[in-house]
Amino acid sequence: MAQCSVCGTEVGLASGYECNFCHRTHCSDHRLPENHYCAGPGSGRSRNVTDDEATEEAFENLSSSAHTTVGEDTESGGGLIQWVYLLVFFAAIIGVLAGIVVAGSALIGPAGSVVDGISEGVDDIAAGIDSAQSGPDPLSTHRAEQLIHQEVNERRSAHGVPNVTWSDPLASEAFDHSYDMEERDYYAHTSPEGVTFQERFSMNCRAGENIMRTLWREDVTVQGDTERITSEEQLAEHVVDAWMGSEGHRENLLNPNFSVEGIAVVSDGREIHVTQILCGA
């Protein structure tokens, strides 16, 4: 005995109906094309349809009926069934959206509920951004310059050499060179174009220049000792120690003929470039 392809009801030869369009057997309730998801009259097709094709056609029919006015006359209640499927379709969409929200809360952070999870997740992200922006205390270049100047005079005093006074014009000249080294990523008294200190120095005096490159909050090794610079005080001592450990830099730093100096510290947050220019009669 045959069965209805829609509801599975057993039908006999007398009570079963074969559709002229999809050639499938149906009970009396589903014999009409619109009641068994058939393409229906006017489709221009008369062939057997697979289950997948029947489902696809059903959604096509459902879509085409979306513009139907409520209360429109339909045969054997087919319009009502189409509206039911339309409601089911929209309910499925709402379910998918709800799933996305829940998944989003799981990705953002731990959740006691969807709302709590999103709120807590956003708070955690915001806290992380604030932490990254503030981070460890940034280097104060101005304070570092003054501390290096102080450290230089302490070393000069320890060696019986008169102190040098601060000079803003010399500090400006020193800044130009520190900035240039930082921006163009080189470390030398002479620029990449071959401009020497003597050629770029604009003041009328006997002058000397010391430079230094190091790292902020990373391990650095000077004269066999490894340390991590985490404060301006530590940086000042580190820079002057390095100059005192180099013969040419030491001669400049302890030269009794130099009476004024300018120092400039420039940093990108990691690399530090320091320039000291001393001047005298």
PDB file of C-alpha atoms in Angstrom:
ATOM      1  CA  MET A   1       0.000   0.000   0.000  1.00  0.00           C
ATOM      2  CA  ALA A   2       1.302   3.458  -0.911  1.00  0.00           C
ATOM      3  CA  GLN A   3       1.924   6.292   1.559  1.00  0.00           C
ATOM      4  CA  CYS A   4       1.378  10.039   1.323  1.00  0.00           C
ATOM      5  CA  SER A   5       4.768  11.671   0.593  1.00  0.00           C
ATOM      6  CA  VAL A   6       3.959  14.514   3.049  1.00  0.00           C
ATOM      7  CA  CYS A   7       2.290  12.989   6.135  1.00  0.00           C
ATOM      8  CA  GLY A   8       2.980   9.258   5.616  1.00  0.00           C
ATOM      9  CA  THR A   9      -0.687   8.252   5.713  1.00  0.00           C
ATOM     10  CA  GLU A  10      -1.304   4.955   3.966  1.00  0.00           C
ATOM     11  CA  VAL A  11      -3.482   5.398   0.883  1.00  0.00           C
ATOM     12  CA  GLY A  12      -5.017   2.861  -1.408  1.00  0.00           C
ATOM     13  CA  LEU A  13      -5.633   3.004  -5.104  1.00  0.00           C
ATOM     14  CA  ALA A  14      -8.992   4.627  -4.517  1.00  0.00           C
ATOM     15  CA  SER A  15      -7.962   7.129  -1.863  1.00  0.00           C
ATOM     16  CA  GLY A  16      -4.491   8.069  -3.182  1.00  0.00           C
ATOM     17  CA  TYR A  17      -3.757  10.898  -5.582  1.00  0.00           C
ATOM     18  CA  GLU A  18      -0.781  11.188  -7.924  1.00  0.00           C
ATOM     19  CA  CYS A  19       0.242  14.755  -8.702  1.00  0.00           C
ATOM     20  CA  ASN A  20       0.338  15.578 -12.406  1.00  0.00           C
ATOM     21  CA  PHE A  21       3.403  17.788 -11.853  1.00  0.00           C
ATOM     22  CA  CYS A  22       5.728  16.006  -9.422  1.00  0.00           C
ATOM     23  CA  HIS A  23       4.150  12.509  -9.893  1.00  0.00           C
ATOM     24  CA  ARG A  24       4.229  11.770  -6.168  1.00  0.00           C
ATOM     25  CA  THR A  25       1.417  10.056  -4.231  1.00  0.00           C
ATOM     26  CA  HIS A  26      -0.552  12.074  -1.645  1.00  0.00           C
ATOM     27  CA  CYS A  27      -3.538  11.741   0.602  1.00  0.00           C
ATOM     28  CA  SER A  28      -6.666  13.796   0.088  1.00  0.00           C
ATOM     29  CA  ASP A  29      -5.401  16.497   2.460  1.00  0.00           C
ATOM     30  CA  HIS A  30      -2.202  16.985   0.510  1.00  0.00           C
ATOM     31  CA  ARG A  31      -3.312  16.271  -3.026  1.00  0.00           C
ATOM     32  CA  LEU A  32      -3.222  19.930  -4.111  1.00  0.00           C
ATOM     33  CA  PRO A  33       0.182  21.179  -5.349  1.00  0.00           C
ATOM     34  CA  GLU A  34       0.389  23.981  -2.782  1.00  0.00           C
ATOM     35  CA  ASN A  35      -0.275  21.488   0.035  1.00  0.00           C
ATOM     36  CA  HIS A  36       2.619  19.177  -0.795  1.00  0.00           C
ATOM     37  CA  TYR A  37       5.275  21.806  -1.723  1.00  0.00           C
ATOM     38  CA  CYS A  38       4.935  21.146  -5.449  1.00  0.00           C
ATOM     39  CA  ALA A  39       5.930  23.826  -7.967  1.00  0.00           C
ATOM     40  CA  GLY A  40       2.301  23.679  -9.009  1.00  0.00           C
ATOM     41  CA  PRO A  41       0.531  24.608 -12.235  1.00  0.00           C
ATOM     42  CA  GLY A  42       2.181  27.120 -14.529  1.00  0.00           C
ATOM     43  CA  SER A  43       5.704  26.004 -13.696  1.00  0.00           C
ATOM     44  CA  GLY A  44       6.218  24.637 -17.168  1.00  0.00           C
ATOM     45  CA  ARG A  45       7.685  21.431 -15.693  1.00  0.00           C
ATOM     46  CA  SER A  46       6.343  17.914 -15.374  1.00  0.00           C
ATOM     47  CA  ARG A  47       8.940  15.660 -13.825  1.00  0.00           C
ATOM     48  CA  ASN A  48       9.816  13.683 -10.704  1.00  0.00           C
ATOM     49  CA  VAL A  49      11.216  15.800  -7.905  1.00  0.00           C
ATOM     50  CA  THR A  50      13.729  14.752  -5.260  1.00  0.00           C
ATOM     51  CA  ASP A  51      13.221  15.534  -1.576  1.00  0.00           C
ATOM     52  CA  ASP A  52      15.893  18.301  -1.684  1.00  0.00           C
ATOM     53  CA  GLU A  53      14.300  19.842  -4.758  1.00  0.00           C
ATOM     54  CA  ALA A  54      10.875  19.673  -3.172  1.00  0.00           C
ATOM     55  CA  THR A  55      12.209  21.480  -0.091  1.00  0.00           C
ATOM     56  CA  GLU A  56      13.856  24.136  -2.259  1.00  0.00           C
ATOM     57  CA  GLU A  57      10.638  24.631  -4.195  1.00  0.00           C
ATOM     58  CA  ALA A  58       8.722  24.884  -0.950  1.00  0.00           C
ATOM     59  CA  PHE A  59      10.923  27.807   0.147  1.00  0.00           C
ATOM     60  CA  GLU A  60      10.530  29.404  -3.266  1.00  0.00           C
ATOM     61  CA  ASN A  61       6.749  29.163  -2.897  1.00  0.00           C
ATOM     62  CA  LEU A  62       7.011  30.459   0.658  1.00  0.00           C
ATOM     63  CA  SER A  63       9.056  33.442  -0.522  1.00  0.00           C
ATOM     64  CA  SER A  64       6.649  34.215  -3.337  1.00  0.00           C
ATOM     65  CA  SER A  65       3.749  34.208  -0.879  1.00  0.00           C
ATOM     66  CA  ALA A  66       5.395  36.727   1.467  1.00  0.00           C
ATOM     67  CA  HIS A  67       3.636  39.615  -0.240  1.00  0.00           C
ATOM     68  CA  THR A  68       0.215  37.998   0.112  1.00  0.00           C
ATOM     69  CA  THR A  69      -2.292  40.033   2.086  1.00  0.00           C
ATOM     70  CA  VAL A  70      -3.635  38.448   5.252  1.00  0.00           C
ATOM     71  CA  GLY A  71      -7.115  37.095   4.580  1.00  0.00           C
ATOM     72  CA  GLU A  72      -6.428  36.521   0.868  1.00  0.00           C
ATOM     73  CA  ASP A  73      -8.492  33.681  -0.517  1.00  0.00           C
ATOM     74  CA  THR A  74      -6.411  30.506  -0.906  1.00  0.00           C
ATOM     75  CA  GLU A  75      -7.490  27.043  -1.873  1.00  0.00           C
ATOM     76  CA  SER A  76      -7.890  24.431   0.906  1.00  0.00           C
ATOM     77  CA  GLY A  77      -6.075  26.498   3.526  1.00  0.00           C
ATOM     78  CA  GLY A  78      -2.725  26.501   1.614  1.00  0.00           C
ATOM     79  CA  GLY A  79      -2.150  30.180   2.408  1.00  0.00           C
ATOM     80  CA  LEU A  80      -2.398  29.479   6.146  1.00  0.00           C
ATOM     81  CA  ILE A  81       0.254  26.775   5.895  1.00  0.00           C
ATOM     82  CA  GLN A  82       2.523  29.130   4.004  1.00  0.00           C
ATOM     83  CA  TRP A  83       2.131  31.756   6.716  1.00  0.00           C
ATOM     84  CA  VAL A  84       2.987  29.143   9.348  1.00  0.00           C
ATOM     85  CA  TYR A  85       6.191  28.286   7.504  1.00  0.00           C
ATOM     86  CA  LEU A  86       6.967  31.996   7.176  1.00  0.00           C
ATOM     87  CA  LEU A  87       6.691  32.388  10.974  1.00  0.00           C
ATOM     88  CA  VAL A  88       8.899  29.326  11.452  1.00  0.00           C
ATOM     89  CA  PHE A  89      11.452  30.839   9.070  1.00  0.00           C
ATOM     90  CA  PHE A  90      11.632  34.111  11.016  1.00  0.00           C
ATOM     91  CA  ALA A  91      11.817  32.232  14.316  1.00  0.00           C
ATOM     92  CA  ALA A  92      14.826  30.346  12.945  1.00  0.00           C
ATOM     93  CA  ILE A  93      16.517  33.642  12.063  1.00  0.00           C
ATOM     94  CA  ILE A  94      15.936  34.958  15.592  1.00  0.00           C
ATOM     95  CA  GLY A  95      17.436  31.753  16.983  1.00  0.00           C
ATOM     96  CA  VAL A  96      20.553  32.166  14.836  1.00  0.00           C
ATOM     97  CA  LEU A  97      20.986  35.768  16.000  1.00  0.00           C
ATOM     98  CA  ALA A  98      20.633  34.690  19.621  1.00  0.00           C
ATOM     99  CA  GLY A  99      23.313  32.069  19.041  1.00  0.00           C
ATOM    100  CA  ILE A 100      25.659  34.701  17.635  1.00  0.00           C
ATOM    101  CA  VAL A 101      25.143  36.894  20.721  1.00  0.00           C
ATOM    102  CA  VAL A 102      25.901  33.985  23.053  1.00  0.00           C
ATOM    103  CA  ALA A 103      28.975  32.998  21.033  1.00  0.00           C
ATOM    104  CA  GLY A 104      30.133  36.606  21.064  1.00  0.00           C
ATOM    105  CA  SER A 105      29.881  36.788  24.835  1.00  0.00           C
ATOM    106  CA  ALA A 106      31.931  33.602  25.140  1.00  0.00           C
ATOM    107  CA  LEU A 107      34.647  35.048  22.925  1.00  0.00           C
ATOM    108  CA  ILE A 108      34.755  38.395  24.685  1.00  0.00           C
ATOM    109  CA  GLY A 109      35.022  37.079  28.214  1.00  0.00           C
ATOM    110  CA  PRO A 110      33.535  34.813  30.884  1.00  0.00           C
ATOM    111  CA  ALA A 111      29.801  35.112  31.256  1.00  0.00           C
ATOM    112  CA  GLY A 112      27.339  34.433  34.026  1.00  0.00           C
ATOM    113  CA  SER A 113      24.666  35.569  31.582  1.00  0.00           C
ATOM    114  CA  VAL A 114      24.747  37.050  28.109  1.00  0.00           C
ATOM    115  CA  VAL A 115      24.467  40.632  29.337  1.00  0.00           C
ATOM    116  CA  ASP A 116      26.921  40.159  32.194  1.00  0.00           C
ATOM    117  CA  GLY A 117      29.377  38.410  29.893  1.00  0.00           C
ATOM    118  CA  ILE A 118      29.422  41.233  27.366  1.00  0.00           C
ATOM    119  CA  SER A 119      29.686  43.899  30.071  1.00  0.00           C
ATOM    120  CA  GLU A 120      32.502  42.141  31.884  1.00  0.00           C
ATOM    121  CA  GLY A 121      34.278  41.388  28.634  1.00  0.00           C
ATOM    122  CA  VAL A 122      34.184  45.027  27.525  1.00  0.00           C
ATOM    123  CA  ASP A 123      35.453  46.118  30.936  1.00  0.00           C
ATOM    124  CA  ASP A 124      38.338  43.654  30.680  1.00  0.00           C
ATOM    125  CA  ILE A 125      39.253  44.872  27.205  1.00  0.00           C
ATOM    126  CA  ALA A 126      39.098  48.514  28.304  1.00  0.00           C
ATOM    127  CA  ALA A 127      41.304  47.748  31.287  1.00  0.00           C
ATOM    128  CA  GLY A 128      43.797  46.035  28.993  1.00  0.00           C
ATOM    129  CA  ILE A 129      43.900  49.047  26.665  1.00  0.00           C
ATOM    130  CA  ASP A 130      44.443  51.423  29.589  1.00  0.00           C
ATOM    131  CA  SER A 131      47.223  49.193  30.906  1.00  0.00           C
ATOM    132  CA  ALA A 132      48.929  49.072  27.515  1.00  0.00           C
ATOM    133  CA  GLN A 133      48.741  52.849  27.137  1.00  0.00           C
ATOM    134  CA  SER A 134      49.995  53.618  30.600  1.00  0.00           C
ATOM    135  CA  GLY A 135      52.343  50.623  30.870  1.00  0.00           C
ATOM    136  CA  PRO A 136      55.531  51.049  32.910  1.00  0.00           C
ATOM    137  CA  ASP A 137      56.524  54.607  33.765  1.00  0.00           C
ATOM    138  CA  PRO A 138      57.694  56.266  30.539  1.00  0.00           C
ATOM    139  CA  LEU A 139      61.118  57.861  30.321  1.00  0.00           C
ATOM    140  CA  SER A 140      61.220  61.570  31.238  1.00  0.00           C
ATOM    141  CA  THR A 141      63.847  62.885  28.833  1.00  0.00           C
ATOM    142  CA  HIS A 142      64.019  66.294  30.511  1.00  0.00           C
ATOM    143  CA  ARG A 143      64.670  64.770  33.928  1.00  0.00           C
ATOM    144  CA  ALA A 144      67.229  62.401  32.405  1.00  0.00           C
ATOM    145  CA  GLU A 145      69.100  65.331  30.834  1.00  0.00           C
ATOM    146  CA  GLN A 146      69.306  67.176  34.143  1.00  0.00           C
ATOM    147  CA  LEU A 147      70.455  64.055  35.989  1.00  0.00           C
ATOM    148  CA  ILE A 148      73.158  63.361  33.396  1.00  0.00           C
ATOM    149  CA  HIS A 149      74.341  66.955  33.735  1.00  0.00           C
ATOM    150  CA  GLN A 150      74.462  66.505  37.523  1.00  0.00           C
ATOM    151  CA  GLU A 151      76.343  63.193  37.180  1.00  0.00           C
ATOM    152  CA  VAL A 152      78.895  64.811  34.834  1.00  0.00           C
ATOM    153  CA  ASN A 153      79.692  67.508  37.382  1.00  0.00           C
ATOM    154  CA  GLU A 154      80.006  64.946  40.168  1.00  0.00           C
ATOM    155  CA  ARG A 155      82.612  63.060  38.122  1.00  0.00           C
ATOM    156  CA  ARG A 156      84.437  66.272  37.266  1.00  0.00           C
ATOM    157  CA  SER A 157      84.461  67.303  40.938  1.00  0.00           C
ATOM    158  CA  ALA A 158      85.761  63.867  41.930  1.00  0.00           C
ATOM    159  CA  HIS A 159      88.705  64.428  39.559  1.00  0.00           C
ATOM    160  CA  GLY A 160      89.376  67.994  40.678  1.00  0.00           C
ATOM    161  CA  VAL A 161      87.910  69.572  37.528  1.00  0.00           C
ATOM    162  CA  PRO A 162      85.614  72.651  37.695  1.00  0.00           C
ATOM    163  CA  ASN A 163      81.944  72.095  37.064  1.00  0.00           C
ATOM    164  CA  VAL A 164      80.309  72.987  33.762  1.00  0.00           C
ATOM    165  CA  THR A 165      77.172  75.112  33.631  1.00  0.00           C
ATOM    166  CA  TRP A 166      74.084  74.332  31.582  1.00  0.00           C
ATOM    167  CA  SER A 167      73.673  75.967  28.167  1.00  0.00           C
ATOM    168  CA  ASP A 168      70.323  75.972  26.369  1.00  0.00           C
ATOM    169  CA  PRO A 169      71.899  76.801  22.953  1.00  0.00           C
ATOM    170  CA  LEU A 170      74.249  73.839  23.329  1.00  0.00           C
ATOM    171  CA  ALA A 171      71.328  71.638  24.434  1.00  0.00           C
ATOM    172  CA  SER A 172      69.468  72.674  21.272  1.00  0.00           C
ATOM    173  CA  GLU A 173      72.441  71.677  19.106  1.00  0.00           C
ATOM    174  CA  ALA A 174      72.651  68.378  20.994  1.00  0.00           C
ATOM    175  CA  PHE A 175      68.941  67.754  20.489  1.00  0.00           C
ATOM    176  CA  ASP A 176      69.245  68.172  16.727  1.00  0.00           C
ATOM    177  CA  HIS A 177      71.822  65.404  16.574  1.00  0.00           C
ATOM    178  CA  SER A 178      70.043  63.035  19.000  1.00  0.00           C
ATOM    179  CA  TYR A 179      66.812  63.493  17.079  1.00  0.00           C
ATOM    180  CA  ASP A 180      68.511  62.908  13.733  1.00  0.00           C
ATOM    181  CA  MET A 181      70.105  59.667  14.960  1.00  0.00           C
ATOM    182  CA  GLU A 182      66.763  58.498  16.356  1.00  0.00           C
ATOM    183  CA  GLU A 183      64.746  59.362  13.268  1.00  0.00           C
ATOM    184  CA  ARG A 184      67.203  57.966  10.724  1.00  0.00           C
ATOM    185  CA  ASP A 185      68.379  55.033  12.822  1.00  0.00           C
ATOM    186  CA  TYR A 186      72.125  55.562  12.910  1.00  0.00           C
ATOM    187  CA  TYR A 187      74.664  56.030  15.686  1.00  0.00           C
ATOM    188  CA  ALA A 188      77.704  58.154  14.885  1.00  0.00           C
ATOM    189  CA  HIS A 189      79.161  61.639  15.195  1.00  0.00           C
ATOM    190  CA  THR A 190      78.985  61.883  11.393  1.00  0.00           C
ATOM    191  CA  SER A 191      75.647  61.837   9.556  1.00  0.00           C
ATOM    192  CA  PRO A 192      74.876  59.312   6.785  1.00  0.00           C
ATOM    193  CA  GLU A 193      75.666  62.078   4.266  1.00  0.00           C
ATOM    194  CA  GLY A 194      79.122  62.543   5.788  1.00  0.00           C
ATOM    195  CA  VAL A 195      78.458  65.757   7.729  1.00  0.00           C
ATOM    196  CA  THR A 196      80.853  65.821  10.703  1.00  0.00           C
ATOM    197  CA  PHE A 197      80.381  67.384  14.125  1.00  0.00           C
ATOM    198  CA  GLN A 198      82.746  70.201  13.237  1.00  0.00           C
ATOM    199  CA  GLU A 199      80.720  70.954  10.105  1.00  0.00           C
ATOM    200  CA  ARG A 200      77.310  70.997  11.749  1.00  0.00           C
ATOM    201  CA  PHE A 201      78.337  72.764  14.978  1.00  0.00           C
ATOM    202  CA  SER A 202      77.298  76.413  14.652  1.00  0.00           C
ATOM    203  CA  MET A 203      78.733  78.078  17.767  1.00  0.00           C
ATOM    204  CA  ASN A 204      82.071  79.891  17.910  1.00  0.00           C
ATOM    205  CA  CYS A 205      83.966  78.012  20.601  1.00  0.00           C
ATOM    206  CA  ARG A 206      86.243  75.081  21.160  1.00  0.00           C
ATOM    207  CA  ALA A 207      83.859  72.151  21.518  1.00  0.00           C
ATOM    208  CA  GLY A 208      83.687  68.437  22.071  1.00  0.00           C
ATOM    209  CA  GLU A 209      80.860  65.948  21.629  1.00  0.00           C
ATOM    210  CA  ASN A 210      79.960  62.692  23.358  1.00  0.00           C
ATOM    211  CA  ILE A 211      77.122  60.420  22.212  1.00  0.00           C
ATOM    212  CA  MET A 212      75.479  57.309  23.649  1.00  0.00           C
ATOM    213  CA  ARG A 213      72.820  54.830  22.527  1.00  0.00           C
ATOM    214  CA  THR A 214      71.097  52.435  24.910  1.00  0.00           C
ATOM    215  CA  LEU A 215      67.719  50.789  25.615  1.00  0.00           C
ATOM    216  CA  TRP A 216      64.893  51.584  28.023  1.00  0.00           C
ATOM    217  CA  ARG A 217      63.687  48.718  30.236  1.00  0.00           C
ATOM    218  CA  GLU A 218      65.659  46.066  28.323  1.00  0.00           C
ATOM    219  CA  ASP A 219      68.863  44.257  29.201  1.00  0.00           C
ATOM    220  CA  VAL A 220      71.994  46.082  28.026  1.00  0.00           C
ATOM    221  CA  THR A 221      75.650  45.224  28.508  1.00  0.00           C
ATOM    222  CA  VAL A 222      78.369  47.822  29.054  1.00  0.00           C
ATOM    223  CA  GLN A 223      81.954  46.856  29.809  1.00  0.00           C
ATOM    224  CA  GLY A 224      80.876  43.289  30.571  1.00  0.00           C
ATOM    225  CA  ASP A 225      78.108  44.248  32.990  1.00  0.00           C
ATOM    226  CA  THR A 226      74.452  43.594  32.086  1.00  0.00           C
ATOM    227  CA  GLU A 227      71.726  45.762  33.519  1.00  0.00           C
ATOM    228  CA  ARG A 228      68.202  46.927  32.768  1.00  0.00           C
ATOM    229  CA  ILE A 229      67.596  50.663  32.883  1.00  0.00           C
ATOM    230  CA  THR A 230      64.277  51.426  34.556  1.00  0.00           C
ATOM    231  CA  SER A 231      64.747  54.950  35.947  1.00  0.00           C
ATOM    232  CA  GLU A 232      66.217  58.284  34.894  1.00  0.00           C
ATOM    233  CA  GLU A 233      68.732  58.082  37.753  1.00  0.00           C
ATOM    234  CA  GLN A 234      69.936  54.706  36.544  1.00  0.00           C
ATOM    235  CA  LEU A 235      70.135  55.991  32.986  1.00  0.00           C
ATOM    236  CA  ALA A 236      72.287  58.980  34.017  1.00  0.00           C
ATOM    237  CA  GLU A 237      74.758  56.764  35.839  1.00  0.00           C
ATOM    238  CA  HIS A 238      74.788  54.247  32.998  1.00  0.00           C
ATOM    239  CA  VAL A 239      75.533  56.912  30.350  1.00  0.00           C
ATOM    240  CA  VAL A 240      78.297  58.651  32.304  1.00  0.00           C
ATOM    241  CA  ASP A 241      79.874  55.298  33.252  1.00  0.00           C
ATOM    242  CA  ALA A 242      80.030  54.418  29.567  1.00  0.00           C
ATOM    243  CA  TRP A 243      81.644  57.755  28.692  1.00  0.00           C
ATOM    244  CA  MET A 244      84.151  57.421  31.508  1.00  0.00           C
ATOM    245  CA  GLY A 245      85.045  53.960  30.213  1.00  0.00           C
ATOM    246  CA  SER A 246      85.958  55.277  26.758  1.00  0.00           C
ATOM    247  CA  GLU A 247      89.211  57.214  26.415  1.00  0.00           C
ATOM    248  CA  GLY A 248      88.019  59.863  23.951  1.00  0.00           C
ATOM    249  CA  HIS A 249      84.719  60.458  25.747  1.00  0.00           C
ATOM    250  CA  ARG A 250      86.472  60.601  29.112  1.00  0.00           C
ATOM    251  CA  GLU A 251      88.866  63.279  27.848  1.00  0.00           C
ATOM    252  CA  ASN A 252      85.947  65.418  26.727  1.00  0.00           C
ATOM    253  CA  LEU A 253      84.023  64.901  29.962  1.00  0.00           C
ATOM    254  CA  LEU A 254      86.993  65.806  32.212  1.00  0.00           C
ATOM    255  CA  ASN A 255      88.493  68.534  30.007  1.00  0.00           C
ATOM    256  CA  PRO A 256      89.112  71.540  32.316  1.00  0.00           C
ATOM    257  CA  ASN A 257      88.905  73.927  29.348  1.00  0.00           C
ATOM    258  CA  PHE A 258      85.194  73.204  28.879  1.00  0.00           C
ATOM    259  CA  SER A 259      82.985  75.455  31.014  1.00  0.00           C
ATOM    260  CA  VAL A 260      79.472  74.920  29.599  1.00  0.00           C
ATOM    261  CA  GLU A 261      77.549  71.976  28.259  1.00  0.00           C
ATOM    262  CA  GLY A 262      74.221  70.986  26.724  1.00  0.00           C
ATOM    263  CA  ILE A 263      72.695  67.510  26.830  1.00  0.00           C
ATOM    264  CA  ALA A 264      69.765  66.082  24.851  1.00  0.00           C
ATOM    265  CA  VAL A 265      68.001  62.755  25.383  1.00  0.00           C
ATOM    266  CA  VAL A 266      65.652  61.503  22.644  1.00  0.00           C
ATOM    267  CA  SER A 267      63.758  58.214  22.853  1.00  0.00           C
ATOM    268  CA  ASP A 268      61.101  56.358  20.877  1.00  0.00           C
ATOM    269  CA  GLY A 269      60.089  54.459  24.015  1.00  0.00           C
ATOM    270  CA  ARG A 270      62.692  51.751  23.477  1.00  0.00           C
ATOM    271  CA  GLU A 271      65.922  53.140  22.021  1.00  0.00           C
ATOM    272  CA  ILE A 272      67.560  56.115  23.724  1.00  0.00           C
ATOM    273  CA  HIS A 273      69.985  58.470  21.991  1.00  0.00           C
ATOM    274  CA  VAL A 274      72.009  60.884  24.122  1.00  0.00           C
ATOM    275  CA  THR A 275      74.211  63.721  22.874  1.00  0.00           C
ATOM    276  CA  GLN A 276      76.474  65.872  25.057  1.00  0.00           C
ATOM    277  CA  ILE A 277      78.174  68.965  23.649  1.00  0.00           C
ATOM    278  CA  LEU A 278      80.779  70.760  25.783  1.00  0.00           C
ATOM    279  CA  CYS A 279      82.212  74.168  24.954  1.00  0.00           C
ATOM    280  CA  GLY A 280      85.018  76.371  26.274  1.00  0.00           C
ATOM    281  CA  ALA A 281      87.490  79.064  25.422  1.00  0.00           C
TER     282      ALA A 281
END
